[in-house]
PDB file of C-alpha atoms in Angstrom:
ATOM      1  CA  MET A   1     -25.190   1.375   8.448  1.00  0.00           C
ATOM      2  CA  LYS A   2     -27.783   2.842  10.739  1.00  0.00           C
ATOM      3  CA  LYS A   3     -29.191   5.813   8.852  1.00  0.00           C
ATOM      4  CA  THR A   4     -29.541   8.932  10.896  1.00  0.00           C
ATOM      5  CA  THR A   5     -30.139  12.612  10.431  1.00  0.00           C
ATOM      6  CA  VAL A   6     -27.183  14.827  11.221  1.00  0.00           C
ATOM      7  CA  ASP A   7     -27.372  18.578  11.406  1.00  0.00           C
ATOM      8  CA  VAL A   8     -24.503  19.554   9.091  1.00  0.00           C
ATOM      9  CA  ARG A   9     -24.902  23.250   9.899  1.00  0.00           C
ATOM     10  CA  GLY A  10     -22.388  22.877  12.733  1.00  0.00           C
ATOM     11  CA  PHE A  11     -19.634  21.596  10.469  1.00  0.00           C
ATOM     12  CA  LYS A  12     -16.747  23.890   9.559  1.00  0.00           C
ATOM     13  CA  PHE A  13     -16.545  23.758   5.787  1.00  0.00           C
ATOM     14  CA  ASP A  14     -13.645  25.632   4.187  1.00  0.00           C
ATOM     15  CA  LYS A  15     -13.993  28.823   2.118  1.00  0.00           C
ATOM     16  CA  ASN A  16     -15.070  26.694  -0.868  1.00  0.00           C
ATOM     17  CA  GLY A  17     -17.730  24.919   1.195  1.00  0.00           C
ATOM     18  CA  LEU A  18     -15.757  21.669   1.431  1.00  0.00           C
ATOM     19  CA  LEU A  19     -14.318  19.402   4.068  1.00  0.00           C
ATOM     20  CA  PRO A  20     -11.932  16.457   3.682  1.00  0.00           C
ATOM     21  CA  ALA A  21     -13.392  12.969   3.856  1.00  0.00           C
ATOM     22  CA  ILE A  22     -10.968  10.223   4.802  1.00  0.00           C
ATOM     23  CA  VAL A  23     -12.228   6.884   3.491  1.00  0.00           C
ATOM     24  CA  GLN A  24     -11.184   3.814   5.459  1.00  0.00           C
ATOM     25  CA  ASP A  25     -11.867   0.091   5.118  1.00  0.00           C
ATOM     26  CA  TYR A  26     -14.146  -0.773   8.036  1.00  0.00           C
ATOM     27  CA  LYS A  27     -12.563  -4.196   8.623  1.00  0.00           C
ATOM     28  CA  THR A  28      -8.839  -3.625   8.079  1.00  0.00           C
ATOM     29  CA  GLY A  29      -8.558   0.053   9.005  1.00  0.00           C
ATOM     30  CA  GLU A  30      -6.593   0.745   5.810  1.00  0.00           C
ATOM     31  CA  VAL A  31      -7.004   4.292   4.513  1.00  0.00           C
ATOM     32  CA  LEU A  32      -8.193   3.928   0.938  1.00  0.00           C
ATOM     33  CA  MET A  33      -8.590   7.500  -0.266  1.00  0.00           C
ATOM     34  CA  VAL A  34      -9.247  11.127   0.593  1.00  0.00           C
ATOM     35  CA  ALA A  35     -11.878  13.173  -1.207  1.00  0.00           C
ATOM     36  CA  TYR A  36     -13.988  16.241  -0.470  1.00  0.00           C
ATOM     37  CA  MET A  37     -17.582  16.671   0.579  1.00  0.00           C
ATOM     38  CA  ASN A  38     -19.827  19.683   0.747  1.00  0.00           C
ATOM     39  CA  LYS A  39     -23.061  19.831   2.747  1.00  0.00           C
ATOM     40  CA  GLU A  40     -25.120  18.221   0.010  1.00  0.00           C
ATOM     41  CA  SER A  41     -22.701  15.368  -0.727  1.00  0.00           C
ATOM     42  CA  LEU A  42     -22.465  14.616   3.000  1.00  0.00           C
ATOM     43  CA  LYS A  43     -26.260  14.504   3.196  1.00  0.00           C
ATOM     44  CA  ARG A  44     -26.410  12.265   0.103  1.00  0.00           C
ATOM     45  CA  THR A  45     -23.830   9.906   1.622  1.00  0.00           C
ATOM     46  CA  LEU A  46     -25.761   9.640   4.874  1.00  0.00           C
ATOM     47  CA  LYS A  47     -29.068   9.119   3.086  1.00  0.00           C
ATOM     48  CA  SER A  48     -27.978   6.660   0.370  1.00  0.00           C
ATOM     49  CA  GLY A  49     -25.383   4.584   2.209  1.00  0.00           C
ATOM     50  CA  LYS A  50     -22.918   5.044  -0.669  1.00  0.00           C
ATOM     51  CA  THR A  51     -20.119   7.596  -0.698  1.00  0.00           C
ATOM     52  CA  CYS A  52     -20.880  10.798  -2.584  1.00  0.00           C
ATOM     53  CA  PHE A  53     -18.258  13.496  -3.042  1.00  0.00           C
ATOM     54  CA  TRP A  54     -17.852  16.899  -4.656  1.00  0.00           C
ATOM     55  CA  SER A  55     -15.357  16.909  -7.522  1.00  0.00           C
ATOM     56  CA  ARG A  56     -13.239  20.045  -7.279  1.00  0.00           C
ATOM     57  CA  SER A  57     -11.983  19.653 -10.852  1.00  0.00           C
ATOM     58  CA  ARG A  58     -15.269  18.718 -12.547  1.00  0.00           C
ATOM     59  CA  LYS A  59     -17.449  20.890 -10.269  1.00  0.00           C
ATOM     60  CA  LYS A  60     -20.066  18.191  -9.812  1.00  0.00           C
ATOM     61  CA  TYR A  61     -21.205  15.442  -7.467  1.00  0.00           C
ATOM     62  CA  TRP A  62     -19.932  11.924  -7.954  1.00  0.00           C
ATOM     63  CA  VAL A  63     -20.837   8.655  -6.316  1.00  0.00           C
ATOM     64  CA  LYS A  64     -17.796   6.424  -6.015  1.00  0.00           C
ATOM     65  CA  GLY A  65     -18.397   3.468  -8.310  1.00  0.00           C
ATOM     66  CA  GLU A  66     -21.093   4.969 -10.538  1.00  0.00           C
ATOM     67  CA  THR A  67     -18.887   4.548 -13.619  1.00  0.00           C
ATOM     68  CA  SER A  68     -16.384   1.894 -12.452  1.00  0.00           C
ATOM     69  CA  GLY A  69     -18.683  -0.329 -10.418  1.00  0.00           C
ATOM     70  CA  ASN A  70     -16.270   0.013  -7.474  1.00  0.00           C
ATOM     71  CA  PHE A  71     -18.878   1.235  -5.004  1.00  0.00           C
ATOM     72  CA  GLN A  72     -18.198   2.133  -1.391  1.00  0.00           C
ATOM     73  CA  PHE A  73     -20.904   1.025   1.016  1.00  0.00           C
ATOM     74  CA  VAL A  74     -20.961   3.138   4.169  1.00  0.00           C
ATOM     75  CA  LYS A  75     -20.718   1.333   7.488  1.00  0.00           C
ATOM     76  CA  ALA A  76     -20.155   4.370   9.739  1.00  0.00           C
ATOM     77  CA  VAL A  77     -19.360   8.075   9.549  1.00  0.00           C
ATOM     78  CA  TYR A  78     -17.408   9.876  12.242  1.00  0.00           C
ATOM     79  CA  TYR A  79     -16.435  13.520  12.520  1.00  0.00           C
ATOM     80  CA  ASP A  80     -13.459  15.039  14.281  1.00  0.00           C
ATOM     81  CA  CYS A  81     -13.416  17.222  17.388  1.00  0.00           C
ATOM     82  CA  ASP A  82     -13.364  20.455  15.337  1.00  0.00           C
ATOM     83  CA  LYS A  83     -16.105  19.269  12.957  1.00  0.00           C
ATOM     84  CA  ASP A  84     -13.906  20.112   9.969  1.00  0.00           C
ATOM     85  CA  ALA A  85     -13.236  16.595   8.643  1.00  0.00           C
ATOM     86  CA  VAL A  86     -15.084  13.297   8.390  1.00  0.00           C
ATOM     87  CA  LEU A  87     -13.941   9.697   8.550  1.00  0.00           C
ATOM     88  CA  VAL A  88     -16.060   7.380   6.427  1.00  0.00           C
ATOM     89  CA  LYS A  89     -15.716   3.682   7.185  1.00  0.00           C
ATOM     90  CA  ILE A  90     -16.808   1.639   4.206  1.00  0.00           C
ATOM     91  CA  ARG A  91     -16.995  -1.769   2.597  1.00  0.00           C
ATOM     92  CA  GLN A  92     -15.186  -1.424  -0.707  1.00  0.00           C
ATOM     93  CA  LYS A  93     -16.396  -3.289  -3.777  1.00  0.00           C
ATOM     94  CA  GLY A  94     -13.390  -3.669  -6.062  1.00  0.00           C
ATOM     95  CA  VAL A  95     -10.645  -1.064  -5.755  1.00  0.00           C
ATOM     96  CA  ALA A  96     -10.749   2.496  -4.423  1.00  0.00           C
ATOM     97  CA  CYS A  97      -8.057   4.066  -6.611  1.00  0.00           C
ATOM     98  CA  HIS A  98      -8.579   5.043 -10.243  1.00  0.00           C
ATOM     99  CA  THR A  99      -5.121   3.527 -10.981  1.00  0.00           C
ATOM    100  CA  GLY A 100      -6.444   0.046 -10.212  1.00  0.00           C
ATOM    101  CA  ASN A 101      -4.804  -0.156  -6.780  1.00  0.00           C
ATOM    102  CA  LEU A 102      -6.884  -1.033  -3.749  1.00  0.00           C
ATOM    103  CA  SER A 103      -5.809   2.167  -1.987  1.00  0.00           C
ATOM    104  CA  CYS A 104      -4.767   5.550  -3.354  1.00  0.00           C
ATOM    105  CA  PHE A 105      -1.928   5.376  -0.805  1.00  0.00           C
ATOM    106  CA  TYR A 106       0.150   2.691  -2.519  1.00  0.00           C
ATOM    107  CA  ARG A 107       3.374   4.723  -2.929  1.00  0.00           C
ATOM    108  CA  ARG A 108       5.753   4.957   0.013  1.00  0.00           C
ATOM    109  CA  MET A 109       8.058   7.933   0.544  1.00  0.00           C
ATOM    110  CA  ILE A 110      10.272   6.658   3.366  1.00  0.00           C
TER     111      ILE A 110
END
């Protein structure tokens, strides 16, 4: 990933200071998970090259893989036209879902 500085002041974070981050496999295009980022976790992701999120339940930052070893290495980060969501294309080491599935989207409704 080419590291760059992005001015995150223009992003439209929600009332809790968060925006959704869709995490996608950079080769297959499969959506692996959705998590939330605040300004600081977005900056940490861009700087470190590993995904960093804000845990709404634990009220703390977490780097995907720091306890499981299933790191996500950032290949590219895109933002949508409204600047209220990001798409993070990654190389997944291991699985993305805490259930042991590759993707959090393993259950089909219809």
